[in-house]
Structure formats: structure tokens, C-alpha cells
Short mmCIF file of C-alpha atoms in Angstrom, two decimals:
data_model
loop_
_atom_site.label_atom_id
_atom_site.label_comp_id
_atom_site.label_asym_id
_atom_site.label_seq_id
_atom_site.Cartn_x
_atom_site.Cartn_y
_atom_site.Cartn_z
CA UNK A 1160 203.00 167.29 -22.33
CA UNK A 1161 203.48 169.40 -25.54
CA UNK A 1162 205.89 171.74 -23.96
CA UNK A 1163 207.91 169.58 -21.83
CA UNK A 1164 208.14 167.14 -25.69
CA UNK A 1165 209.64 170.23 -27.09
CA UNK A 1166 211.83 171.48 -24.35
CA UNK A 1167 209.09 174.87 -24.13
CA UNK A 1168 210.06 176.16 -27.73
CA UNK A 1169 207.16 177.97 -27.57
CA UNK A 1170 208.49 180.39 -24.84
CA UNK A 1171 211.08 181.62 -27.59
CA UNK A 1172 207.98 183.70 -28.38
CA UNK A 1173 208.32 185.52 -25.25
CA UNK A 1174 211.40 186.79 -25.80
CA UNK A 1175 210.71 187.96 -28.87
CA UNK A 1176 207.71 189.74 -27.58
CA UNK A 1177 208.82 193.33 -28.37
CA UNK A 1178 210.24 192.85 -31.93
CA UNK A 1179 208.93 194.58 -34.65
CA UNK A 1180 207.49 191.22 -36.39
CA UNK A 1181 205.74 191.00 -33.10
CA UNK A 1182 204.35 193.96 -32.76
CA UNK A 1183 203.18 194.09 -36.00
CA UNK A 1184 201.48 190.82 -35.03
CA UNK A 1185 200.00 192.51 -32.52
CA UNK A 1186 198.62 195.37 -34.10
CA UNK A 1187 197.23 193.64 -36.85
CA UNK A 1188 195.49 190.08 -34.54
CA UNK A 1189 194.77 192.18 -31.31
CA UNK A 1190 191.22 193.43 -32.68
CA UNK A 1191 190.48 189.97 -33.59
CA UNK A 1192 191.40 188.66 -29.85
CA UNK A 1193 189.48 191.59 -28.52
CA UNK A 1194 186.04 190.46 -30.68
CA UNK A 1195 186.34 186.78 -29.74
CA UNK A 1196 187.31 188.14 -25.60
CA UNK A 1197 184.34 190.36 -25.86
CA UNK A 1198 182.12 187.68 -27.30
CA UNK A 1199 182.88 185.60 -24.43
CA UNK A 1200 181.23 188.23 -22.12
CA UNK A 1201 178.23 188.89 -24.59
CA UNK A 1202 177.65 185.01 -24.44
CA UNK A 1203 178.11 184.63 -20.87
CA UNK A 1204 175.67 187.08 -20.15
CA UNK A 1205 173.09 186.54 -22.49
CA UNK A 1206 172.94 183.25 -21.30
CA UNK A 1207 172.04 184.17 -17.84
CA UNK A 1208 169.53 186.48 -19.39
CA UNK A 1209 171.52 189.83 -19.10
CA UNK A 1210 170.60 192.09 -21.47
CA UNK A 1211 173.70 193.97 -23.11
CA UNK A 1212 173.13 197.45 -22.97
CA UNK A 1213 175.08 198.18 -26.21
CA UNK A 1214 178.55 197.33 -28.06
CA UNK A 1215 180.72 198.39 -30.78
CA UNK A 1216 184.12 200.02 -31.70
CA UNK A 1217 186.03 202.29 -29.48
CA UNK A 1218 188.64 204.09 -31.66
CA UNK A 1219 191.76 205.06 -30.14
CA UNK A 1220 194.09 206.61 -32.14
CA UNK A 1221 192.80 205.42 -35.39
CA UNK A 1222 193.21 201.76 -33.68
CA UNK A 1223 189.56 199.57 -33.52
CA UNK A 1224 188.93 198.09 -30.18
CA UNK A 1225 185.54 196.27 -29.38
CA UNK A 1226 183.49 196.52 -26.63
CA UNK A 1227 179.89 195.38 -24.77
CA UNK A 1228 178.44 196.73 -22.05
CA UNK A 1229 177.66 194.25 -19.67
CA UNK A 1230 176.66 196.82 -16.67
CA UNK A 1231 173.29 196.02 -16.50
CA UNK A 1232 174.61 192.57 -14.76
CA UNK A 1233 174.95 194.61 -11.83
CA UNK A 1234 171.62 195.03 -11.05
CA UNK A 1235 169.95 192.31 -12.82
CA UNK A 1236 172.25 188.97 -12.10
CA UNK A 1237 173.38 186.98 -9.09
CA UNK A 1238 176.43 187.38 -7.73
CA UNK A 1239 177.96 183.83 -9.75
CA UNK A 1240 176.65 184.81 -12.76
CA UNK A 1241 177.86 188.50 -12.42
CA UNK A 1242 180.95 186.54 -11.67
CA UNK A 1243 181.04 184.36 -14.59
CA UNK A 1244 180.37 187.13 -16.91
CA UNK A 1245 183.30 189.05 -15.60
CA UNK A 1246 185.56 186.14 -16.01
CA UNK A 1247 184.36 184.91 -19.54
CA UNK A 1248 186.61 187.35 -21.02
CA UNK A 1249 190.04 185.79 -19.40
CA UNK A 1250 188.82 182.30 -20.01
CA UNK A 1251 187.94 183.17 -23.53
CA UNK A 1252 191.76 184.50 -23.93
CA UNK A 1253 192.99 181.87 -21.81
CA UNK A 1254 191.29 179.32 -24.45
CA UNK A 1255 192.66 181.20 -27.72
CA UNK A 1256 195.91 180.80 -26.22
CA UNK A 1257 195.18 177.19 -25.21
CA UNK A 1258 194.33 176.62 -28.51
CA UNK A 1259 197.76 179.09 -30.07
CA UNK A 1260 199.98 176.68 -27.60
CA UNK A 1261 198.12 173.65 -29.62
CA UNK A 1262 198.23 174.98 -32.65
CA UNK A 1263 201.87 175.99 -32.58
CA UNK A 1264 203.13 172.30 -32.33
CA UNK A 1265 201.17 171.64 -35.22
CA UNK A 1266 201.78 173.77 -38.05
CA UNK A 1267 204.64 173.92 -39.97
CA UNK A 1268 207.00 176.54 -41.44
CA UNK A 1269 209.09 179.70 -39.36
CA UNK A 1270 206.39 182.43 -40.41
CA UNK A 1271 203.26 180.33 -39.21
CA UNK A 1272 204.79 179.25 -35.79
CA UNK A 1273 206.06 182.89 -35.02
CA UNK A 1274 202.42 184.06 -36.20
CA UNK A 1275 200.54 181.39 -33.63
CA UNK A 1276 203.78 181.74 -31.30
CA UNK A 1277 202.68 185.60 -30.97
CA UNK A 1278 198.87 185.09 -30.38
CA UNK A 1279 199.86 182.29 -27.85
CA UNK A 1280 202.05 185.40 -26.30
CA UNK A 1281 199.77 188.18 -26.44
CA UNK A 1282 196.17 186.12 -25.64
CA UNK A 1283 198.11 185.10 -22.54
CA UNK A 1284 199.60 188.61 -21.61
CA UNK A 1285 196.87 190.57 -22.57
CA UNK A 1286 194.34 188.38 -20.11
CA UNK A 1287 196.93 187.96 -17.10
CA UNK A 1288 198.79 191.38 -17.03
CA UNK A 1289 195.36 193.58 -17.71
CA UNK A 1290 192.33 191.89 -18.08
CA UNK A 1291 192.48 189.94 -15.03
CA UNK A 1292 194.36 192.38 -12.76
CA UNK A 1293 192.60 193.14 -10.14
CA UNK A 1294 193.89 197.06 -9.66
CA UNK A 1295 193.39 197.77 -13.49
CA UNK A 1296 189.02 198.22 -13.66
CA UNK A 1297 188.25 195.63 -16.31
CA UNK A 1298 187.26 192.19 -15.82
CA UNK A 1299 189.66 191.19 -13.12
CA UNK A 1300 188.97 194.55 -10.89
CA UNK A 1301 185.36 193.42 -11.44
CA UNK A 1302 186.04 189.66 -10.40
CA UNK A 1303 187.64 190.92 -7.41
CA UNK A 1304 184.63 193.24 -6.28
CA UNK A 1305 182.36 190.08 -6.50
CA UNK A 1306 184.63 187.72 -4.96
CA UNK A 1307 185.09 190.22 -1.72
CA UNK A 1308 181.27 191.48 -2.09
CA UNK A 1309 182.20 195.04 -2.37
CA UNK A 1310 181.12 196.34 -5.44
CA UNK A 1311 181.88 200.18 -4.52
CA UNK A 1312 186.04 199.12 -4.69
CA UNK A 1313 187.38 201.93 -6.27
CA UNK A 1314 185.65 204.44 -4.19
CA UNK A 1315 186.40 202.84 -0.87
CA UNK A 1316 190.35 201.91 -2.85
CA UNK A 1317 190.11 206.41 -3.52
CA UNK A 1318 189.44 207.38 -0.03
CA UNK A 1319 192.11 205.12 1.70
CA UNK A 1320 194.93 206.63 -0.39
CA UNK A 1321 193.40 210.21 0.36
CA UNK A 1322 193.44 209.52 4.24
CA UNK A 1323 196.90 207.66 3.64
CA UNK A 1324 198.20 210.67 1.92
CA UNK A 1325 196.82 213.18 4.21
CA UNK A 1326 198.12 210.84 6.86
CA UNK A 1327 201.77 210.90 5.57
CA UNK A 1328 201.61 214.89 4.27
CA UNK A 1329 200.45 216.00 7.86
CA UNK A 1330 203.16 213.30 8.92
CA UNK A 1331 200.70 211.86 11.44
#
């Protein structure tokens, strides 16, 4: 109802999703997003009694990203709650940028709207074009294994290229 009141303003943001005000954004919020995504997963599975193995900071290139290690859901939870846990993560950035899309309809004031406008942007992006991408291993690849009840994926996914690439280099 809020976009279709506003004639979907809000996808201005979009566009502007690789300018350098943007970016910036980016740089500076996306550690936040990543704590609150990564929460999600740490509250998903300690409330189906996983224990988290351990969590912290990855640094890449002098850039803080945080993590938990959830793994021990593989062995220890049911297949819906090994589910759930894996999704948490995109439903936790689905809800930030829920709450951006809110948020940016209420404030007032260019620099706070483009601010929200890029979380709303990069919550959304982040969780649909990685997290829950099914070929990418993070929480969609993981979502995927469960849903098809092959938790081996990638290994199975390794061995079909090899034969399809043997396949095409010995051209049948």
C-alpha cells in the first residue's frame, strides 16, 4: 500500500545502487546487517537447542564481517529446524528491509531517506542475490540441500560437471 501511495519512490534507490553515496552506505551499514542476519541464525538455533560451535569476525581485507557456526545443526537437529536455521538469516534481512521500506516513508529529509533507501536496497540484495541462492553455499545452498534431502550437494553438483566435462572434452 506504501509503495503503490508513492508511485514506488523507493525503487529510485535501486538505481542509485552503485553511486559512491551508496557504496559508502554500504561499506559503512553492511557489518551492522551482517550482525543482526547472523543473530537471526544464532537465535534460531539456540532455540531448537543447537549449540553454536563458535562466532566472531572474519576480516577480509581490513573489512569486519560476522559469523556463527551453526554446523553442529547437521547432526544434532531435525530436518525443519535445520531448515529454519538456514533460513533465519534471509528472513532476518528480509525483515530489516521490511522495516527500511517502512521506515523510508516515514522519515523526513534527502540524506535520511537515501540512508534507509540504501539499507532497504542492500538488506534486500544482499539476502536474494547471495544469501538465498541456492548455487552460492550459504544459507540458500543449505535450504536447498534440506528441501531436496541431499545434504552431500556440492559433491554430487562436483562430479556431474566432471563427467559433463569429460563427456564434452572426449566429445562423447
Amino acid at each position: 500500500m506504501l509503495g503503490v501511495r508513492s508511485d514506488w519512490a523507493i525503487m529510485e534507490s535501486y538505481r542509485n545502487v552503485f553511486s559512491l553515496q551508496a557504496l559508502a552506505t554500504f561499506g559503512i551499514v553492511a557489518p551492522f546487517l551482517k550482525v543482526i542476519h547472523e543473530l537471526g541464525h544464532a537465535l534460531t538455533a539456540t532455540r531448537y537447542g543447537v549449540r553454536l560451535r563458535k562466532g566472531g569476525l572474519y576480516v577480509i581485507g581490513l573489512y569486519p564481517m560476522p559469523y556463527v557456526d551453526c554446523s553442529e545443526a547437521d547432526v544434532s537437529a531435525h530436518r525443519r529446524h535445520r531448515l529454519a536455521i538456514s533460513a533465519a538469516g534471509i528472513a532476518v534481512d528480509v525483515g530489516v528491509g521490511l522495516v527500511a521500506f517502512i521506515a523510508w516513508y516515514l522519515v523526513e529529509g534527502s540524506y535520511l531517506q537515501v540512508l534507509v533507501g540504501n539499507i532497504f536496497v542492500f538488506s534486500t540484495l544482499n539476502s536474494l542475490l547471495f544469501n538465498a541462492n541456492p548455487i552460492v553455499k550459504l544459507d540458500g545452498y543449505y535450504v536447498m540441500c534440506d528441501l531436496i534431502r541431499s545434504r552431500n550437494l556440492a559433491t554430487r553438483a562436483a562430479a556431474v560437471f566432471k563427467e559433463a566435462r569429460v563427456w564434452v572434452m572426449t566429445l562423447g
